[in-house]
Each structure stands twice: as structure tokens, then as C-alpha cells.
Backbone as numpy.savetxt, mean C-alpha at the origin, in Angstrom:
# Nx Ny Nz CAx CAy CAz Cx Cy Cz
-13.15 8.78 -2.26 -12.41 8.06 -1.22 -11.98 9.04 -0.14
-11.82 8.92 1.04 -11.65 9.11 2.19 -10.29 9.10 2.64
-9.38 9.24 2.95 -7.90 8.75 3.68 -7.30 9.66 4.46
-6.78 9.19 5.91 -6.36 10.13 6.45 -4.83 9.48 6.66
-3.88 11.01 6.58 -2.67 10.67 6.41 -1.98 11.15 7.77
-0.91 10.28 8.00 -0.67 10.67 10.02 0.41 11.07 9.28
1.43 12.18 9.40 2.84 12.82 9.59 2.43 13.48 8.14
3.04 14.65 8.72 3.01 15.88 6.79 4.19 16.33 6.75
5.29 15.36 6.92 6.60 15.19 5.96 6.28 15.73 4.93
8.10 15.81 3.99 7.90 15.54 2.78 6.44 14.38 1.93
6.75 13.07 2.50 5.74 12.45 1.43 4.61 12.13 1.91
4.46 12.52 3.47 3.15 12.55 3.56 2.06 13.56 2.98
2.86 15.26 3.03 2.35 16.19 2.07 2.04 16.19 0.35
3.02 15.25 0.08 3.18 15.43 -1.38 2.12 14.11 -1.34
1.56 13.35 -0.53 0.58 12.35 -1.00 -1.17 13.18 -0.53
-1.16 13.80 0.43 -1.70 14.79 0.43 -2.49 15.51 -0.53
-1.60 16.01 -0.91 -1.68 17.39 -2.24 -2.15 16.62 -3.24
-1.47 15.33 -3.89 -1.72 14.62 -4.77 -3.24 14.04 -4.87
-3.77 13.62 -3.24 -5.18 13.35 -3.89 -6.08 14.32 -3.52
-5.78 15.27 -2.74 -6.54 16.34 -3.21 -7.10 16.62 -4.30
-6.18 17.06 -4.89 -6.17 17.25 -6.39 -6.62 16.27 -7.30
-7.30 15.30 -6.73 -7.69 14.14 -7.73 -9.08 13.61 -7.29
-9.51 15.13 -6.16 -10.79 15.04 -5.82 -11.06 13.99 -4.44
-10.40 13.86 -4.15 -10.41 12.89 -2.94 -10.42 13.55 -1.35
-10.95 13.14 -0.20 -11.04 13.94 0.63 -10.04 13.52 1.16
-9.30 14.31 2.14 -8.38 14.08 2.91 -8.16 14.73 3.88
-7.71 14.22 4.95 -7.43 15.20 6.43 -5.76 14.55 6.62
-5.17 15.31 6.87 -3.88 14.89 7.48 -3.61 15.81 8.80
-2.53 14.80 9.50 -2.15 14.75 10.65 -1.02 15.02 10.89
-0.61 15.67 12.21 0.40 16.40 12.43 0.81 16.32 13.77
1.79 16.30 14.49 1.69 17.53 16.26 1.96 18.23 16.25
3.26 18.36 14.94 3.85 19.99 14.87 3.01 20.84 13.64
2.21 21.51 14.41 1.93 23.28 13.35 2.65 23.32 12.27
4.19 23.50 12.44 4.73 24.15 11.12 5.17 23.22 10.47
4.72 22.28 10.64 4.44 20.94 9.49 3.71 21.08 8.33
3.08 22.11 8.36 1.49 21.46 7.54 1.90 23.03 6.43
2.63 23.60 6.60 3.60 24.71 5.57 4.14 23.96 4.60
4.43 22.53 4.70 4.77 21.38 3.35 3.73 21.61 2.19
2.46 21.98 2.90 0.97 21.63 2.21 1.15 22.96 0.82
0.74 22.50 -0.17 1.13 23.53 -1.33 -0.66 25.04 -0.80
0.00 25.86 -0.93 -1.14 26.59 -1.49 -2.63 26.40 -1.97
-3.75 26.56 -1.09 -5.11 25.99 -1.49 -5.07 24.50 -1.30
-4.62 23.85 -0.67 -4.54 22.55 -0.11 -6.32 22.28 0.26
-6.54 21.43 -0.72 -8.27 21.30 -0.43 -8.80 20.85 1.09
-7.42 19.84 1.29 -8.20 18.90 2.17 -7.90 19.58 3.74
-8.04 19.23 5.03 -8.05 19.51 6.30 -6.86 18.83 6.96
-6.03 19.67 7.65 -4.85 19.96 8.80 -5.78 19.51 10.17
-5.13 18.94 10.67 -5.33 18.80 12.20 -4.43 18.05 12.76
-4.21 18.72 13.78 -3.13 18.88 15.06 -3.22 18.09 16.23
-1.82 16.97 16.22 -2.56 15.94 17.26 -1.89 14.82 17.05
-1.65 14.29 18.17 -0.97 13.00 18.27 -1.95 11.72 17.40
-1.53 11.55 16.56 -2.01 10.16 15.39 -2.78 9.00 16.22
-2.00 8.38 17.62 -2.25 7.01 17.95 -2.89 7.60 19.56
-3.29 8.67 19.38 -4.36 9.59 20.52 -5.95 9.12 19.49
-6.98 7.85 20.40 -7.98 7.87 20.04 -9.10 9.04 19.62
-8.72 9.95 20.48 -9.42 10.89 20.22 -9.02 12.17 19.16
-7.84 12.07 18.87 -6.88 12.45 17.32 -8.16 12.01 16.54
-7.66 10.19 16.61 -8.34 9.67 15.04 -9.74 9.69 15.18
-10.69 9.82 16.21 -11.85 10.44 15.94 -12.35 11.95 15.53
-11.25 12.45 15.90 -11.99 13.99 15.14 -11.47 13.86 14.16
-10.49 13.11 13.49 -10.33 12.90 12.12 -11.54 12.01 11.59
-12.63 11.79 12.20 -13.55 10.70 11.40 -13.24 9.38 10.74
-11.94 8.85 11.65 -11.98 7.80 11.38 -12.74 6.38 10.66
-14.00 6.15 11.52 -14.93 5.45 10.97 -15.11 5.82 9.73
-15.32 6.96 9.07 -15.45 7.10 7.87 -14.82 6.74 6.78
-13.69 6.70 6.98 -12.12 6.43 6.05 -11.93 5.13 5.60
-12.21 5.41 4.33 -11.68 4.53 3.22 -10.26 3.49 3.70
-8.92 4.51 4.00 -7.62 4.25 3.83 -6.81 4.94 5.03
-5.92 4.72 5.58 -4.89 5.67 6.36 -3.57 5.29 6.27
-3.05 6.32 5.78 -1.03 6.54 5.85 -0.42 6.87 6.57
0.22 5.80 7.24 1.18 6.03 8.85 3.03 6.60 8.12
3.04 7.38 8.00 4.52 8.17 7.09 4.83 9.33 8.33
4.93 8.63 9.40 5.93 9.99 10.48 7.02 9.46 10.26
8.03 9.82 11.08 9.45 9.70 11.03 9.72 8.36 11.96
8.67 8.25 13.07 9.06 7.00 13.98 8.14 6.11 13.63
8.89 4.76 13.35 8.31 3.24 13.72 6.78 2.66 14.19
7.60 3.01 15.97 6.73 2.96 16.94 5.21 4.02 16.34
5.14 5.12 16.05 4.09 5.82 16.10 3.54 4.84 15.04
4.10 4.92 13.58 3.53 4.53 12.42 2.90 2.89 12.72
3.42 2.19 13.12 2.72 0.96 14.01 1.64 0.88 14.56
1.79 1.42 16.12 0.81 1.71 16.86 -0.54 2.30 16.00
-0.15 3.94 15.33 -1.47 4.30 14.25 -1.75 2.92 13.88
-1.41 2.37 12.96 -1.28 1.58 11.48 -2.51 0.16 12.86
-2.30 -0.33 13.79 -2.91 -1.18 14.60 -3.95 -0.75 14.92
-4.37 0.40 15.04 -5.37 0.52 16.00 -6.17 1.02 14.61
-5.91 1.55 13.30 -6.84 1.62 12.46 -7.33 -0.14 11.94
-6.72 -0.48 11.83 -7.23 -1.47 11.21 -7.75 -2.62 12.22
-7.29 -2.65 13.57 -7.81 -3.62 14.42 -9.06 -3.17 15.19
-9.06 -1.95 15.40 -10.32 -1.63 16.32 -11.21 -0.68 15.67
-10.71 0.22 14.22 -11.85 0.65 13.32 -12.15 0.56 12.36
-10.89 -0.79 12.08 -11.71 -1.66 10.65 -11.52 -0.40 9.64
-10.29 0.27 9.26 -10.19 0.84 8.39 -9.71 0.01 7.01
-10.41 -0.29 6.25 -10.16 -1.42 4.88 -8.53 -1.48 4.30
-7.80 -0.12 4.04 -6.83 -0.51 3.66 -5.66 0.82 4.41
-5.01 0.10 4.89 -3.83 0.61 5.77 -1.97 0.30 5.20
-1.74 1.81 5.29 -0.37 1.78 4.91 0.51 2.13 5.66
1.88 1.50 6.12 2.55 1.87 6.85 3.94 2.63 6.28
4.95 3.35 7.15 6.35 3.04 6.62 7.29 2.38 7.57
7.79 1.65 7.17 8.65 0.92 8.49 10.11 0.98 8.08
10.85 1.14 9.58 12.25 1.36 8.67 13.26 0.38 8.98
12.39 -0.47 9.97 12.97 -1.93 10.47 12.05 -3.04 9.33
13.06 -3.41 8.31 12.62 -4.83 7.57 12.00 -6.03 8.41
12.45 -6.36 9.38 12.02 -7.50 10.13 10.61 -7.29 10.88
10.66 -6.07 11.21 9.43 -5.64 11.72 8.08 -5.25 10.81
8.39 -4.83 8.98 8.16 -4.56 8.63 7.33 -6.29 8.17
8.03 -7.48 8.00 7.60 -8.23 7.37 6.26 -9.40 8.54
6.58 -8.77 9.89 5.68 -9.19 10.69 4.21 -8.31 10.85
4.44 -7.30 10.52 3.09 -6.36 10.48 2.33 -6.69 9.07
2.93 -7.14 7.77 2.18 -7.70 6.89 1.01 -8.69 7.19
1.91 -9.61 7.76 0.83 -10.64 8.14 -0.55 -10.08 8.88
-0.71 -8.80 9.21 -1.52 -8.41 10.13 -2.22 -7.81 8.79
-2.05 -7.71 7.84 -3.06 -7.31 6.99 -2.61 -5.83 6.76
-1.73 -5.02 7.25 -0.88 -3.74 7.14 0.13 -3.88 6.03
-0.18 -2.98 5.00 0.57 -3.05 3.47 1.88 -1.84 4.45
3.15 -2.29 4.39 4.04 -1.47 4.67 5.20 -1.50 3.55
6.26 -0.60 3.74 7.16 -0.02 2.93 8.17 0.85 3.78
9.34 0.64 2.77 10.80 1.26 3.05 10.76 2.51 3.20
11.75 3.23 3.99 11.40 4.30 3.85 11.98 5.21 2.00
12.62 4.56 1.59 13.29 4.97 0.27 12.42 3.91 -0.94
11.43 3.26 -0.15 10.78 2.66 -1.75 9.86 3.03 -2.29
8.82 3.86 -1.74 7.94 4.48 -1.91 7.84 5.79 -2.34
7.30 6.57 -3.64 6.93 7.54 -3.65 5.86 8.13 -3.15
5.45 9.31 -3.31 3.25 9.38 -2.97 2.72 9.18 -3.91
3.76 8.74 -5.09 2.73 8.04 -6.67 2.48 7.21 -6.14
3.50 6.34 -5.46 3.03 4.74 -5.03 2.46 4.64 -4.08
2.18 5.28 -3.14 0.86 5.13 -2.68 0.06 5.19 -2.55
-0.09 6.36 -3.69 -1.80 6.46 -4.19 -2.06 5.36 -5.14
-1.10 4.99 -5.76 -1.33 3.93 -6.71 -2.23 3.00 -5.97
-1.09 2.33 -4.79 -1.73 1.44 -3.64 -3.23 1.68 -3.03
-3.36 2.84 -2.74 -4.73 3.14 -2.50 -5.49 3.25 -3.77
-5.69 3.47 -4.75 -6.44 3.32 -5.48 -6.74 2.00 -6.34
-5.77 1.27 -6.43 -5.85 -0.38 -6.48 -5.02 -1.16 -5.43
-5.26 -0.99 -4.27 -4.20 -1.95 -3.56 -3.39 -3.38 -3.26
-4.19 -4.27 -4.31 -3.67 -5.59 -4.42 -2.73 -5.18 -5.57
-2.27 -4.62 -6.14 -1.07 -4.63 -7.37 -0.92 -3.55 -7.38
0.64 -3.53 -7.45 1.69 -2.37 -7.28 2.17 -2.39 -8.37
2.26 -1.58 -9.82 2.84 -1.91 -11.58 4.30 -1.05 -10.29
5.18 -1.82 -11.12 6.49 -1.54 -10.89 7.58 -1.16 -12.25
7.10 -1.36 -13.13 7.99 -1.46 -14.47 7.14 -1.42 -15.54
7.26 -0.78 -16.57 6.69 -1.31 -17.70 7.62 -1.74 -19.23
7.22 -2.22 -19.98 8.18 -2.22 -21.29 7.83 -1.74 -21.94
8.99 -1.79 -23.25 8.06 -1.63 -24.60 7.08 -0.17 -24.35
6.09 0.22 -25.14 5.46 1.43 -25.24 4.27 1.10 -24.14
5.06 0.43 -23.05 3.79 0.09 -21.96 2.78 -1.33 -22.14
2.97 -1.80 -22.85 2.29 -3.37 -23.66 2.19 -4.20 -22.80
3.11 -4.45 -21.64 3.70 -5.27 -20.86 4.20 -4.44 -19.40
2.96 -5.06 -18.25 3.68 -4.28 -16.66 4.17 -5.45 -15.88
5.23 -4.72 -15.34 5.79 -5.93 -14.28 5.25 -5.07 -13.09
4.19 -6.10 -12.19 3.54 -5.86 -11.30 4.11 -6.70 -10.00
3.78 -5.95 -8.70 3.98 -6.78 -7.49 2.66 -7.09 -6.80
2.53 -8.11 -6.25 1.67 -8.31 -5.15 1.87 -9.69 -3.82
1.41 -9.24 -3.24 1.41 -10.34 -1.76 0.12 -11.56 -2.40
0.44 -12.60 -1.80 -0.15 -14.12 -2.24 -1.64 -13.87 -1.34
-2.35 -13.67 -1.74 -3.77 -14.51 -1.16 -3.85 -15.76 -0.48
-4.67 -15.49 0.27 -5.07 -16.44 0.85 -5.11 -18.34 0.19
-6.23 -17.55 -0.88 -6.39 -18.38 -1.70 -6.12 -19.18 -2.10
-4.61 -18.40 -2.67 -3.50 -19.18 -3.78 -2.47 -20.11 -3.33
-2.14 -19.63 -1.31 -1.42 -20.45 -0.48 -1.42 -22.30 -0.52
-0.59 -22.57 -1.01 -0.79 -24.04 -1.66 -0.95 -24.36 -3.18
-1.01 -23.45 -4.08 -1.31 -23.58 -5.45 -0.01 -23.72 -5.93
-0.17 -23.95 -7.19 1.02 -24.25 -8.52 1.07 -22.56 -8.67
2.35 -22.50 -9.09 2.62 -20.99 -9.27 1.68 -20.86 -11.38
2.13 -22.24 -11.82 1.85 -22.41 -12.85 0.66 -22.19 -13.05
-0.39 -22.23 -12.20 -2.21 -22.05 -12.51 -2.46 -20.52 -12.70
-1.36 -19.55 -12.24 -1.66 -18.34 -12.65 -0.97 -17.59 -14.04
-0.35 -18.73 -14.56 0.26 -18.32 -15.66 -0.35 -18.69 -17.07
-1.19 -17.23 -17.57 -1.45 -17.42 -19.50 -0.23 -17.23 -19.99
-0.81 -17.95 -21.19 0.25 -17.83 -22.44 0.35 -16.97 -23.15
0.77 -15.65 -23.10 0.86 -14.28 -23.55 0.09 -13.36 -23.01
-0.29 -13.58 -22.10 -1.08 -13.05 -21.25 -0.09 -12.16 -19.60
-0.25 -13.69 -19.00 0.67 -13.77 -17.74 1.37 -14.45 -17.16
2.89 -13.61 -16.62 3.73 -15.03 -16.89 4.06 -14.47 -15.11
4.38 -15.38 -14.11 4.77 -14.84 -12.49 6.59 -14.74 -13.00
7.29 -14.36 -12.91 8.85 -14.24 -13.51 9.27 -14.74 -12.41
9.42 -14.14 -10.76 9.68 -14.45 -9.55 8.98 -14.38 -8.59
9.19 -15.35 -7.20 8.32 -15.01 -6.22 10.14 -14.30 -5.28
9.54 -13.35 -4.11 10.66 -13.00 -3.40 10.00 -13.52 -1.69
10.76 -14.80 -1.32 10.26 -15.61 -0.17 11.46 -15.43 1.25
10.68 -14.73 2.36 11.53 -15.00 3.17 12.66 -13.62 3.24
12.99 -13.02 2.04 13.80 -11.88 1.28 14.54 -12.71 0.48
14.31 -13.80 -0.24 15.65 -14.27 -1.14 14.27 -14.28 -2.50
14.94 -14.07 -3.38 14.45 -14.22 -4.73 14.16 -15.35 -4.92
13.13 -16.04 -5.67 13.23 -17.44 -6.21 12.79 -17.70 -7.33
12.67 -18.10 -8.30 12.36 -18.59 -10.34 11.35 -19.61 -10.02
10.38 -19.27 -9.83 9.38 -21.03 -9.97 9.98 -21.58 -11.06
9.38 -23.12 -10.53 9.64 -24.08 -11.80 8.24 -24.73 -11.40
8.22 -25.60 -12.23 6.68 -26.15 -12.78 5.84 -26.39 -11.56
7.03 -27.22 -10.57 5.88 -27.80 -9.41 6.11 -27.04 -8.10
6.48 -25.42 -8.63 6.39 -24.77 -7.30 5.24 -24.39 -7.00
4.99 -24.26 -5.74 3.77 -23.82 -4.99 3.93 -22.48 -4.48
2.57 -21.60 -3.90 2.66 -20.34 -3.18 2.57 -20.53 -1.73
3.42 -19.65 -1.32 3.60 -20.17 0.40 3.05 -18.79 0.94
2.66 -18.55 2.17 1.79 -17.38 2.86 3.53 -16.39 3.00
3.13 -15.37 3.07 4.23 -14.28 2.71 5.19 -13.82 1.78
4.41 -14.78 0.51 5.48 -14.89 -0.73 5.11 -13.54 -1.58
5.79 -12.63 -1.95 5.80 -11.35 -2.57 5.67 -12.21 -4.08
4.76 -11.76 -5.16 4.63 -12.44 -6.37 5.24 -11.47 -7.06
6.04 -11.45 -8.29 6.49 -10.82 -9.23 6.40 -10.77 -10.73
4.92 -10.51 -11.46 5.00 -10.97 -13.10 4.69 -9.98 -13.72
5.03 -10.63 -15.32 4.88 -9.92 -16.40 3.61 -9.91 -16.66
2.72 -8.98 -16.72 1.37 -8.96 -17.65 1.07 -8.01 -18.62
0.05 -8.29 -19.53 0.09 -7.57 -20.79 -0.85 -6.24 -20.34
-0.89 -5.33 -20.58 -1.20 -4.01 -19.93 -2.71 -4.79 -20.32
-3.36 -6.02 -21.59 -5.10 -5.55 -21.28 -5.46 -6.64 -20.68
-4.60 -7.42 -19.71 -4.56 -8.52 -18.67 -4.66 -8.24 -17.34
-4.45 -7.04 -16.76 -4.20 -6.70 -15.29 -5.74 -6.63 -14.96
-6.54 -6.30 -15.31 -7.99 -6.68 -14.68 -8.14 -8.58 -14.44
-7.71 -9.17 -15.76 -7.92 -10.86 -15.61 -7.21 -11.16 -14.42
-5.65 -9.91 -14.23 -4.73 -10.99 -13.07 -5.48 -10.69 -11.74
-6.46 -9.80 -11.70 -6.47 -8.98 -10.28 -8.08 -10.46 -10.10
-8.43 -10.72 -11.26 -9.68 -11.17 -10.90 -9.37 -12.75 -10.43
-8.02 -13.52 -10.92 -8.16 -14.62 -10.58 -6.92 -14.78 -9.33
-7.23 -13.69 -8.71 -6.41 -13.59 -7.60 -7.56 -13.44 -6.68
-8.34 -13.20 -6.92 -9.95 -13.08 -5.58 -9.75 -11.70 -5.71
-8.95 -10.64 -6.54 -9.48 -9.10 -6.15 -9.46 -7.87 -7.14
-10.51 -7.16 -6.58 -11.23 -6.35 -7.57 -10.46 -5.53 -8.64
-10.69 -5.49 -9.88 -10.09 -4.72 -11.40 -10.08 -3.35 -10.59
């Protein structure tokens, strides 16, 4: 996989380093030089210097090529702007933002831009995200038997019984979080477009949940 990461912060470095090290190519992005001193020692992947939402930045980063890109600077506006122009004009497949305005944060979803708090995310969790990005495990129980996973509603499912995605020891949805208020389905609730899903599944179920959601194990 491919991903280029815009700002080498703290967690833009430490997401960095992380898939380096897990064999993954990576270029990250910077304007400031003594940014990229975050980068641990033997840092596999490539530094380059340059305004993120400068077209010609994300082409000598090889954009077209890229799997994924992580918008993690310190400003909004930049992480936006990046986060738009990868995915609207080079069709980069999966795009992550950080946003530190909630309201703004829940209108760039709809655009197909997976974003996050600035305090909710580790660079576990977003490699997690990049390496399966429809489900986020958030919890586990027990000796791991059981993950409480997150994901955004499909297309698909918009209009369904919450109940059609629920096995019987398998998978259960616990909550949907609509709007920002929590809610408990009951039998004849439905999925509405922006509904955050919240369930229990049995750790050898998360391939079944990803598959009858329309997306890939």
C-alpha cells in the first residue's frame, strides 16, 4: 500500500514510522524542515517539503499512485482543502482527515472523507482504518471473543431494519449514534444516511459483518 501523509506532527510521524515498518511505502509531508526530526532513525519511507494543498506538492508526491492520504496538520482549513482535492480530483480511494470543528467534521463525511477528533485517534487507529477502513474494532471483551466495532451506514443499508444485520451469537448492532445523540434500536428501527453503527461481534464474525455490509473482509 501506498499513503501519503500531509503534516509530521507528533501523529502524523508516529503513523509514518508505523507503516514503514510494516513494509508499506510512504512519503510524508511537511513545509517545515525541522518537522521531519519527529521521523525515528532509518525512517524507510520519503520526506518532502511543501505545501500539502500545492498541486504540484501532491504530484511529486505521486499522488495518482496512492492507495490512501492523511490530512493530520495542525489547521482545519489545510487538512480539508488536502483531504478535497485528493479524493475529488485524484480519486485517491481512501482519505483521512483530522478536524477539530465537529460540525464541519460531520459535513465532510458525507463527501466520502473518513475524519476524526483531534484526541480520538491514535496512528494505531489509523492504520487500522487504512488497512480495513469500513470497521474501526473499538473495544474488545473477554480474552478478545467479542469486538465492539464502529462503522458509518452504507449506502445500502439506508432504509433497512437495524434488525436484518443482527445474528444470534454472532452479531448484535448495541447502538446507532444519529445526528450526535446515541440511540438503542428497537425492532422496527431503520438506518438513516449518517448514522454511526455500533456492535458487538464475535472476533470469527467480523469478515461475515464486513461482507453483509457490501465491504471487503
Amino acid at each position: 500500500m501506498y499513503v501519503i501523509i500531509v503534516g509530521c506532527g507528533r501523529v502524523g510521524a508516529s503513523t509514518a514510522a508505523a507503516l514503514a515498518r510494516e513494509g508499506h511505502r510512504v512519503t510524508i509531508i511537511d513545509k517545515d524542515e525541522r518537522a521531519f526530526r519527529l521521523l525515528p532513525r532509518g525512517f524507510s519511507g520519503e520526506t518532502l517539503l511543501g505545501y500539502a494543498f500545492d498541486r504540484q506538492t501532491l504530484e511529486d508526491a505521486r499522488i495518482a499512485e496512492a492507495d490512501a492520504l492523511v490530512a493530520v496538520t495542525p489547521g482545519d482549513n489545510t487538512n480539508i482543502v488536502t483531504a478535497r482535492v485528493a479524493k475529488d480530483v485524484y480519486r485517491v480511494p481512501d482519505v483521512v482527515s483530522r478536524i477539530y470543528d465537529p460540525q464541519r467534521a460531520d459535513i465532510y463525511r458525507r463527501y466520502g472523507i473518513q475524519t476524526f477528533a483531534p484526541t480520538a485517534w491514535s496512528a494505531g487507529k489509523i492504520i487500522e482504518f487504512l488497512v480495513s477502513p469500513q470497521v474501526a474494532r473499538e473495544h474488545s471483551f473477554g480474552n478478545g471473543e467479542v469486538q465492539l466495532v464502529a462503522a458509518w451506514t452504507p449506502q445500502h443499508l439506508i432504509g433497512k431494519k437495524v434488525a436484518d444485520l443482527n445474528v444470534p451469537g454472532e452479531i448484535q448492532v448495541a447502538l446507532l449514534v444519529r445526528m450526535g445523540k446515541g440511540l438503542v434500536p428497537v425492532s422496527g428501527t431503520t438506518f438513516e444516511l449518517d448514522d454511526q453503527i455500533h456492535a458487538a461481534v464475535h472476533q470469527d464474525s467480523v469478515g461475515k459483518f464486513q461482507k453483509m455490509m457490501g465491504w471487503r473482509p
